[in-house]
Short mmCIF file of C-alpha atoms and ligand atoms in Angstrom, two decimals:
data_model
loop_
_atom_site.label_atom_id
_atom_site.label_comp_id
_atom_site.label_asym_id
_atom_site.label_seq_id
_atom_site.Cartn_x
_atom_site.Cartn_y
_atom_site.Cartn_z
CA MET A 1 -59.43 26.08 -62.59
CA ALA A 2 -56.02 24.39 -62.89
CA THR A 3 -54.96 21.79 -65.45
CA CYS A 4 -53.61 18.69 -63.71
CA LEU A 5 -51.75 15.92 -65.52
CA VAL A 6 -52.04 12.60 -63.69
CA THR A 7 -49.72 9.77 -64.74
CA GLY A 8 -51.19 6.43 -63.67
CA GLY A 9 -54.64 8.06 -63.64
CA ALA A 10 -56.42 4.83 -64.60
CA GLY A 11 -55.00 2.98 -61.61
CA PHE A 12 -56.43 2.51 -58.12
CA LEU A 13 -55.16 5.74 -56.51
CA GLY A 14 -54.89 7.69 -59.76
CA SER A 15 -58.55 7.23 -60.66
CA HIS A 16 -59.67 8.45 -57.21
CA LEU A 17 -57.34 11.44 -57.65
CA CYS A 18 -58.89 12.23 -61.06
CA ASP A 19 -62.38 12.06 -59.51
CA GLU A 20 -61.44 14.42 -56.68
CA LEU A 21 -59.61 16.93 -58.91
CA LEU A 22 -62.63 17.07 -61.23
CA ARG A 23 -64.97 17.41 -58.25
CA ARG A 24 -62.89 20.44 -57.19
CA GLY A 25 -63.38 22.01 -60.61
CA HIS A 26 -60.03 21.25 -62.25
CA ARG A 27 -59.25 19.94 -65.71
CA VAL A 28 -57.54 16.53 -65.79
CA ILE A 29 -55.23 14.93 -68.36
CA CYS A 30 -54.87 11.26 -67.45
CA VAL A 31 -51.77 9.60 -68.92
CA ASP A 32 -51.90 5.83 -68.56
CA ASN A 33 -50.94 2.89 -70.77
CA LEU A 34 -53.21 0.54 -68.75
CA GLU A 35 -50.29 -1.72 -67.84
CA THR A 36 -51.74 -2.42 -64.38
CA GLY A 37 -54.70 -0.01 -64.45
CA SER A 38 -58.00 -0.32 -66.24
CA LEU A 39 -60.44 1.70 -68.29
CA ALA A 40 -63.10 0.40 -65.90
CA ASN A 41 -61.64 2.74 -63.24
CA ILE A 42 -62.30 5.87 -65.35
CA HIS A 43 -65.23 4.62 -67.41
CA HIS A 44 -67.69 6.62 -65.27
CA ILE A 45 -65.95 9.95 -66.05
CA ARG A 46 -67.67 11.43 -69.07
CA ARG A 47 -67.04 15.15 -69.17
CA PRO A 48 -65.13 17.56 -71.38
CA GLU A 49 -62.69 18.53 -68.57
CA PHE A 50 -61.26 14.99 -68.63
CA VAL A 51 -59.08 13.34 -71.25
CA HIS A 52 -57.27 10.00 -71.21
CA LEU A 53 -54.07 9.61 -73.25
CA ASN A 54 -52.85 6.06 -73.73
CA ILE A 55 -49.12 6.75 -73.49
CA ASP A 56 -46.24 4.68 -72.17
CA ILE A 57 -44.19 7.18 -70.16
CA ILE A 58 -41.03 5.12 -70.60
CA THR A 59 -40.67 6.87 -73.98
CA PRO A 60 -40.55 10.71 -74.11
CA TYR A 61 -43.98 12.31 -74.27
CA PHE A 62 -45.42 15.80 -74.59
CA VAL A 63 -48.74 17.58 -74.21
CA ASP A 64 -49.74 20.56 -76.25
CA GLU A 65 -51.50 22.68 -73.67
CA PRO A 66 -50.55 24.47 -70.44
CA VAL A 67 -50.22 22.26 -67.36
CA ASP A 68 -50.23 23.61 -63.79
CA PHE A 69 -49.79 20.44 -61.73
CA VAL A 70 -48.19 17.09 -62.54
CA TYR A 71 -49.14 14.20 -60.27
CA HIS A 72 -46.74 11.36 -61.08
CA LEU A 73 -48.33 8.09 -59.96
CA ALA A 74 -47.56 5.73 -62.84
CA SER A 75 -45.69 2.65 -61.62
CA PRO A 76 -46.48 -0.97 -60.95
CA ALA A 77 -47.30 -0.90 -57.23
CA SER A 78 -48.49 -4.33 -56.10
CA PRO A 79 -45.90 -7.03 -55.42
CA ILE A 80 -47.70 -9.25 -57.92
CA ASP A 81 -47.05 -6.61 -60.63
CA TYR A 82 -43.48 -5.57 -59.91
CA LEU A 83 -42.36 -9.18 -59.42
CA ARG A 84 -43.87 -9.94 -62.86
CA LEU A 85 -42.48 -6.71 -64.43
CA PRO A 86 -39.09 -6.10 -62.76
CA LEU A 87 -37.42 -4.28 -65.67
CA HIS A 88 -40.53 -2.29 -66.53
CA THR A 89 -40.74 -1.19 -62.88
CA LEU A 90 -37.14 0.07 -62.93
CA LYS A 91 -37.71 1.83 -66.26
CA VAL A 92 -40.90 3.57 -65.11
CA GLY A 93 -39.08 4.79 -61.98
CA SER A 94 -36.09 6.01 -63.98
CA HIS A 95 -36.98 6.88 -67.64
CA GLY A 96 -40.66 7.49 -66.84
CA THR A 97 -39.83 9.84 -63.97
CA HIS A 98 -37.19 11.65 -66.11
CA HIS A 99 -39.73 12.26 -68.88
CA THR A 100 -42.42 13.38 -66.47
CA LEU A 101 -40.08 15.74 -64.60
CA GLY A 102 -38.94 17.12 -67.97
CA LEU A 103 -42.57 17.78 -68.86
CA ALA A 104 -43.16 19.55 -65.53
CA LYS A 105 -40.05 21.67 -66.16
CA LYS A 106 -41.19 22.65 -69.65
CA HIS A 107 -44.63 23.68 -68.39
CA ARG A 108 -43.29 25.24 -65.16
CA ALA A 109 -45.75 23.00 -63.34
CA ARG A 110 -45.68 21.92 -59.70
CA PHE A 111 -44.62 18.24 -59.70
CA LEU A 112 -45.58 15.63 -57.10
CA ILE A 113 -44.18 12.12 -57.08
CA ALA A 114 -46.10 9.27 -55.44
CA SER A 115 -43.24 7.65 -53.56
CA THR A 116 -43.71 4.93 -50.99
CA SER A 117 -43.03 3.75 -47.47
CA GLU A 118 -41.04 0.98 -49.20
CA VAL A 119 -38.13 3.45 -49.46
CA TYR A 120 -37.71 2.67 -45.72
CA GLY A 121 -37.37 -1.06 -46.53
CA ASP A 122 -37.47 -3.31 -43.44
CA PRO A 123 -37.08 -0.34 -41.10
CA GLN A 124 -34.74 -0.16 -38.12
CA GLU A 125 -36.59 2.93 -36.88
CA HIS A 126 -40.19 2.75 -35.70
CA PRO A 127 -42.41 4.60 -36.45
CA GLN A 128 -40.77 5.87 -39.62
CA ARG A 129 -39.97 9.58 -39.84
CA GLU A 130 -39.01 11.26 -43.12
CA THR A 131 -35.46 11.74 -41.79
CA TYR A 132 -34.90 7.95 -41.66
CA TRP A 133 -32.83 6.78 -44.66
CA GLY A 134 -34.09 3.22 -44.83
CA HIS A 135 -32.87 -0.35 -44.80
CA VAL A 136 -33.45 -1.81 -48.25
CA ASN A 137 -32.11 -4.99 -49.86
CA PRO A 138 -31.18 -3.71 -53.36
CA ILE A 139 -30.79 -7.18 -54.90
CA GLY A 140 -33.81 -8.96 -53.41
CA PRO A 141 -36.96 -9.48 -55.52
CA ARG A 142 -38.59 -6.35 -54.03
CA GLY A 143 -35.48 -4.27 -54.79
CA VAL A 144 -36.78 -3.33 -58.26
CA TYR A 145 -39.67 -1.41 -56.70
CA ASP A 146 -37.93 -0.02 -53.63
CA GLU A 147 -34.83 1.13 -55.50
CA ALA A 148 -36.83 2.53 -58.45
CA LYS A 149 -38.68 4.72 -55.98
CA ARG A 150 -35.48 5.70 -54.17
CA TYR A 151 -33.91 6.62 -57.52
CA ALA A 152 -37.06 8.55 -58.49
CA GLU A 153 -36.82 10.54 -55.25
CA ALA A 154 -33.13 11.32 -55.94
CA LEU A 155 -34.04 12.38 -59.48
CA THR A 156 -36.84 14.59 -58.20
CA MET A 157 -34.47 16.39 -55.81
CA ALA A 158 -31.88 16.77 -58.58
CA TYR A 159 -34.45 18.40 -60.90
CA HIS A 160 -35.43 20.66 -58.02
CA ARG A 161 -31.89 21.65 -57.00
CA GLN A 162 -30.28 21.85 -60.44
CA GLN A 163 -33.19 22.77 -62.73
CA GLY A 164 -35.39 24.73 -60.34
CA VAL A 165 -38.45 22.49 -60.83
CA ASP A 166 -41.07 22.98 -58.11
CA THR A 167 -41.27 19.45 -56.70
CA ALA A 168 -42.97 17.51 -53.90
CA ILE A 169 -42.29 13.97 -52.64
CA MET A 170 -45.14 12.06 -51.03
CA ARG A 171 -44.28 8.86 -49.17
CA ILE A 172 -47.47 6.83 -49.31
CA PHE A 173 -48.16 4.09 -46.75
CA ASN A 174 -50.54 1.17 -47.47
CA THR A 175 -53.80 2.48 -48.81
CA TYR A 176 -57.07 0.67 -49.48
CA GLY A 177 -60.56 1.33 -50.79
CA PRO A 178 -62.87 0.64 -53.73
CA ARG A 179 -61.15 -0.23 -57.08
CA MET A 180 -58.44 -2.34 -55.48
CA ARG A 181 -58.01 -5.43 -57.61
CA PRO A 182 -59.16 -8.62 -55.83
CA HIS A 183 -56.15 -10.62 -56.98
CA ASP A 184 -53.42 -8.00 -56.63
CA GLY A 185 -51.85 -9.83 -53.70
CA ARG A 186 -52.08 -7.04 -51.11
CA ALA A 187 -53.47 -7.93 -47.69
CA ILE A 188 -56.80 -6.05 -47.65
CA PRO A 189 -58.14 -7.06 -51.08
CA THR A 190 -56.95 -10.63 -50.51
CA PHE A 191 -58.55 -10.93 -47.06
CA LEU A 192 -61.81 -9.31 -48.25
CA ARG A 193 -62.02 -11.62 -51.26
CA GLN A 194 -61.39 -14.68 -49.12
CA ALA A 195 -63.75 -13.61 -46.31
CA LEU A 196 -66.60 -12.73 -48.66
CA GLN A 197 -66.42 -16.28 -50.04
CA ASP A 198 -65.96 -17.96 -46.62
CA GLN A 199 -62.59 -19.27 -47.83
CA PRO A 200 -59.53 -19.63 -45.57
CA ILE A 201 -57.80 -16.29 -44.90
CA THR A 202 -54.11 -16.64 -45.73
CA VAL A 203 -51.91 -14.78 -43.26
CA PHE A 204 -48.17 -14.80 -44.04
CA GLY A 205 -45.91 -15.99 -41.21
CA ASP A 206 -47.37 -15.86 -37.70
CA GLY A 207 -49.24 -12.64 -38.54
CA SER A 208 -47.40 -10.55 -35.93
CA GLN A 209 -45.92 -8.24 -38.59
CA THR A 210 -47.60 -4.84 -38.58
CA ARG A 211 -49.00 -2.48 -41.19
CA SER A 212 -50.92 0.80 -41.14
CA PHE A 213 -53.86 1.17 -43.49
CA CYS A 214 -55.10 4.48 -44.90
CA PHE A 215 -58.51 4.82 -46.52
CA VAL A 216 -58.25 6.17 -50.06
CA SER A 217 -60.29 9.38 -49.52
CA ASP A 218 -57.94 10.42 -46.68
CA LEU A 219 -54.92 9.69 -48.85
CA ILE A 220 -56.17 11.73 -51.82
CA ARG A 221 -56.97 14.70 -49.55
CA GLY A 222 -53.38 14.56 -48.27
CA MET A 223 -51.99 14.25 -51.79
CA ILE A 224 -53.76 17.36 -53.06
CA ALA A 225 -52.85 19.31 -49.91
CA LEU A 226 -49.17 18.46 -50.45
CA ALA A 227 -49.31 19.31 -54.17
CA GLU A 228 -50.89 22.67 -53.36
CA SER A 229 -48.29 23.48 -50.67
CA ASP A 230 -44.78 24.81 -51.27
CA ILE A 231 -43.00 21.91 -49.51
CA HIS A 232 -40.09 20.22 -51.30
CA HIS A 233 -38.87 17.64 -48.81
CA PRO A 234 -40.58 14.24 -48.41
CA VAL A 235 -43.79 14.00 -46.40
CA ASN A 236 -45.32 10.77 -45.08
CA ILE A 237 -49.02 10.33 -45.78
CA GLY A 238 -50.63 7.32 -44.15
CA ASN A 239 -52.65 6.24 -41.16
CA PRO A 240 -50.51 5.96 -38.00
CA ARG A 241 -52.86 3.42 -36.37
CA GLU A 242 -50.91 0.16 -36.52
CA PHE A 243 -52.38 -3.34 -36.80
CA THR A 244 -50.84 -6.78 -36.88
CA LEU A 245 -51.87 -8.82 -39.91
CA LEU A 246 -53.75 -11.12 -37.54
CA GLU A 247 -55.75 -8.15 -36.19
CA LEU A 248 -56.51 -7.11 -39.75
CA ALA A 249 -57.74 -10.62 -40.63
CA GLU A 250 -59.98 -10.59 -37.53
CA ALA A 251 -61.40 -7.16 -38.41
CA VAL A 252 -62.20 -8.36 -41.94
CA ILE A 253 -63.93 -11.50 -40.61
CA GLU A 254 -65.96 -9.35 -38.19
CA ILE A 255 -67.05 -6.78 -40.79
CA THR A 256 -67.98 -9.37 -43.40
CA LYS A 257 -69.56 -11.73 -40.81
CA SER A 258 -67.56 -14.45 -42.50
CA ARG A 259 -67.16 -18.08 -41.47
CA SER A 260 -63.56 -18.08 -42.78
CA GLN A 261 -60.76 -19.58 -40.70
CA ILE A 262 -57.29 -18.06 -40.56
CA VAL A 263 -54.48 -20.18 -42.04
CA HIS A 264 -50.78 -19.36 -42.13
CA GLU A 265 -48.49 -19.32 -45.18
CA GLN A 266 -44.78 -18.75 -45.66
CA LEU A 267 -43.53 -15.16 -45.30
CA PRO A 268 -42.44 -13.64 -48.65
CA THR A 269 -38.75 -12.66 -49.05
CA ASP A 270 -37.81 -9.34 -47.41
CA ASP A 271 -41.33 -8.80 -46.04
CA PRO A 272 -41.01 -5.78 -43.69
CA GLN A 273 -41.66 -6.66 -40.02
CA VAL A 274 -43.17 -3.30 -39.06
CA ARG A 275 -44.64 -0.32 -40.86
CA ARG A 276 -46.12 2.83 -39.32
CA PRO A 277 -45.79 6.43 -40.47
CA ASP A 278 -44.84 9.26 -38.18
CA ILE A 279 -47.18 11.93 -39.58
CA THR A 280 -46.02 14.86 -37.44
CA LEU A 281 -44.86 16.76 -40.55
CA ALA A 282 -48.15 16.26 -42.41
CA ARG A 283 -50.08 17.38 -39.31
CA GLU A 284 -47.95 20.46 -38.74
CA LEU A 285 -47.30 21.59 -42.30
CA LEU A 286 -50.51 20.55 -44.06
CA GLY A 287 -52.98 20.33 -41.18
CA TRP A 288 -53.67 16.83 -42.52
CA GLU A 289 -54.55 13.68 -40.67
CA PRO A 290 -56.64 10.65 -41.55
CA GLN A 291 -60.28 10.60 -40.49
CA VAL A 292 -61.51 7.13 -41.49
CA GLU A 293 -60.71 4.32 -39.06
CA LEU A 294 -60.12 0.78 -40.31
CA ARG A 295 -63.52 -0.84 -39.68
CA GLU A 296 -65.35 2.16 -41.14
CA GLY A 297 -63.05 2.10 -44.19
CA LEU A 298 -63.62 -1.63 -44.70
CA ARG A 299 -67.39 -1.10 -44.53
CA ARG A 300 -67.21 1.74 -47.07
CA THR A 301 -65.01 -0.34 -49.37
CA ILE A 302 -67.57 -3.15 -49.42
CA GLU A 303 -70.48 -0.73 -49.89
CA ASP A 304 -68.87 1.34 -52.66
CA ALA A 305 -67.12 -1.44 -54.57
CA GLY A 306 -69.79 -4.11 -54.13
CA VAL A 307 -69.17 -7.74 -53.28
CA GLU A 308 -68.94 -8.81 -56.92
CA ALA A 309 -66.02 -6.45 -57.67
CA LEU A 310 -64.20 -7.46 -54.49
CA VAL A 311 -64.55 -11.16 -55.20
CA GLY A 312 -63.59 -10.84 -58.89
CA ALA A 313 -63.47 -13.55 -61.48
CA PRO A 314 -61.92 -16.86 -60.40
CA THR A 315 -58.26 -17.22 -61.49
P1 LIG B 401 -51.96 0.88 -59.81
O1 LIG B 401 -51.15 -0.24 -60.39
O2 LIG B 401 -53.41 0.67 -59.60
O3 LIG B 401 -51.75 2.19 -60.67
C1 LIG B 401 -50.59 2.48 -61.40
C2 LIG B 401 -51.00 3.00 -62.76
O4 LIG B 401 -49.81 3.32 -63.52
C3 LIG B 401 -51.77 1.96 -63.58
O5 LIG B 401 -52.98 2.50 -64.05
C4 LIG B 401 -50.82 1.61 -64.72
O6 LIG B 401 -51.48 1.23 -65.90
C5 LIG B 401 -50.02 2.89 -64.86
N1 LIG B 401 -48.72 2.66 -65.49
C6 LIG B 401 -47.78 1.73 -65.15
N2 LIG B 401 -46.73 1.80 -65.98
C7 LIG B 401 -47.00 2.81 -66.86
C8 LIG B 401 -46.29 3.36 -67.98
N3 LIG B 401 -45.08 2.88 -68.34
N4 LIG B 401 -46.86 4.37 -68.68
C9 LIG B 401 -48.08 4.86 -68.32
N5 LIG B 401 -48.79 4.36 -67.27
C10 LIG B 401 -48.26 3.35 -66.56
O7 LIG B 401 -51.23 1.27 -58.42
P2 LIG B 401 -51.73 2.24 -57.26
O8 LIG B 401 -51.90 1.41 -56.04
O9 LIG B 401 -52.80 3.12 -57.72
O10 LIG B 401 -50.40 3.10 -57.04
C11 LIG B 401 -50.24 4.37 -57.63
C12 LIG B 401 -48.92 4.98 -57.17
O11 LIG B 401 -48.90 5.12 -55.75
C13 LIG B 401 -47.71 4.12 -57.55
O12 LIG B 401 -46.66 4.97 -57.95
C14 LIG B 401 -47.35 3.43 -56.25
O13 LIG B 401 -46.00 3.14 -56.17
C15 LIG B 401 -47.77 4.48 -55.22
N6 LIG B 401 -48.10 3.84 -53.92
C16 LIG B 401 -49.27 3.18 -53.75
C17 LIG B 401 -49.55 2.59 -52.52
C18 LIG B 401 -50.85 1.87 -52.26
O14 LIG B 401 -51.06 1.42 -51.12
N7 LIG B 401 -51.75 1.73 -53.21
C19 LIG B 401 -48.60 2.65 -51.49
C20 LIG B 401 -47.41 3.32 -51.72
C21 LIG B 401 -47.18 3.93 -52.94
#
């Protein structure tokens, strides 16, 4: 049994990670100040191997027991959050990552950072391999998230090279599943919420921009495999099947048997035109690839989350 510290453990991905680590027999320390997460995501976990510490990682923090793995997921992640919290987002990526790497160093723990495909920005290479350095607008509204993650990756490599910390960098591509927030602004929860209420589905631009969508159970399996490997360089984890936003909207309408019509809205600033991971490294080094295809994942999301949770309270 290992002790795993999960920052951001009360968030969407973090809470699924806590569940899976506990299922595999590990002890979990969840560090989360509930800035964008929720106690509702971990409410079901009632066992002695799990503890939640309400700590803001922007200030230095410590734990008093041995830690074997540190999964560093804490960060605003949805555009709606990092546009609302630009300075907080930069501080979590910088100070928060410093403090968490320092903790991993002190405990001689293996450290994994949840980085993002957004480090590639609006990519000039397609699909994106880990060797691609990205095309990011540092001063645009999304820059606070993209650059915080790029800084956090640089910091992670510096702790590895200079301080000998055992680190891993996971570049996560769009992930979906139960516990997404209905109003967090990302495409799948928005389309599901709209379709389940027969409301117009709002596609940005002409809908020809592409994304790749990974079901959460696939993602968490990849995350643990990377943490338990000895790899230090970045690894993409995501589903390489690529969809246009229009195709996604049509799949959602089909699965929900909705009467919704598709309407078009203005593209947000610096919205990437394409997004698809090259997962050769994950396949070769981890033996990992996604198993859940989009329509199956959408069905499971609706079944597991329930319509009420996906529709949410009116805003
Ligand atoms: P989320 O917002 O649901 O979870 C983030 C968690 O971090 C929340 O529970 C929040 O309360 C916590 N947090 C934020 N600031 C904190 C602070 N200062 N101190 C302590 N806790 C804090 O987001 P998510 O979708 O679960 O994303 C988790 C991680 O994965 C993020 O680092 C994100 O950048 C990365 N990621 C997610 C996706 C995706 O598709 N969901 C894609 C790429 C990368």
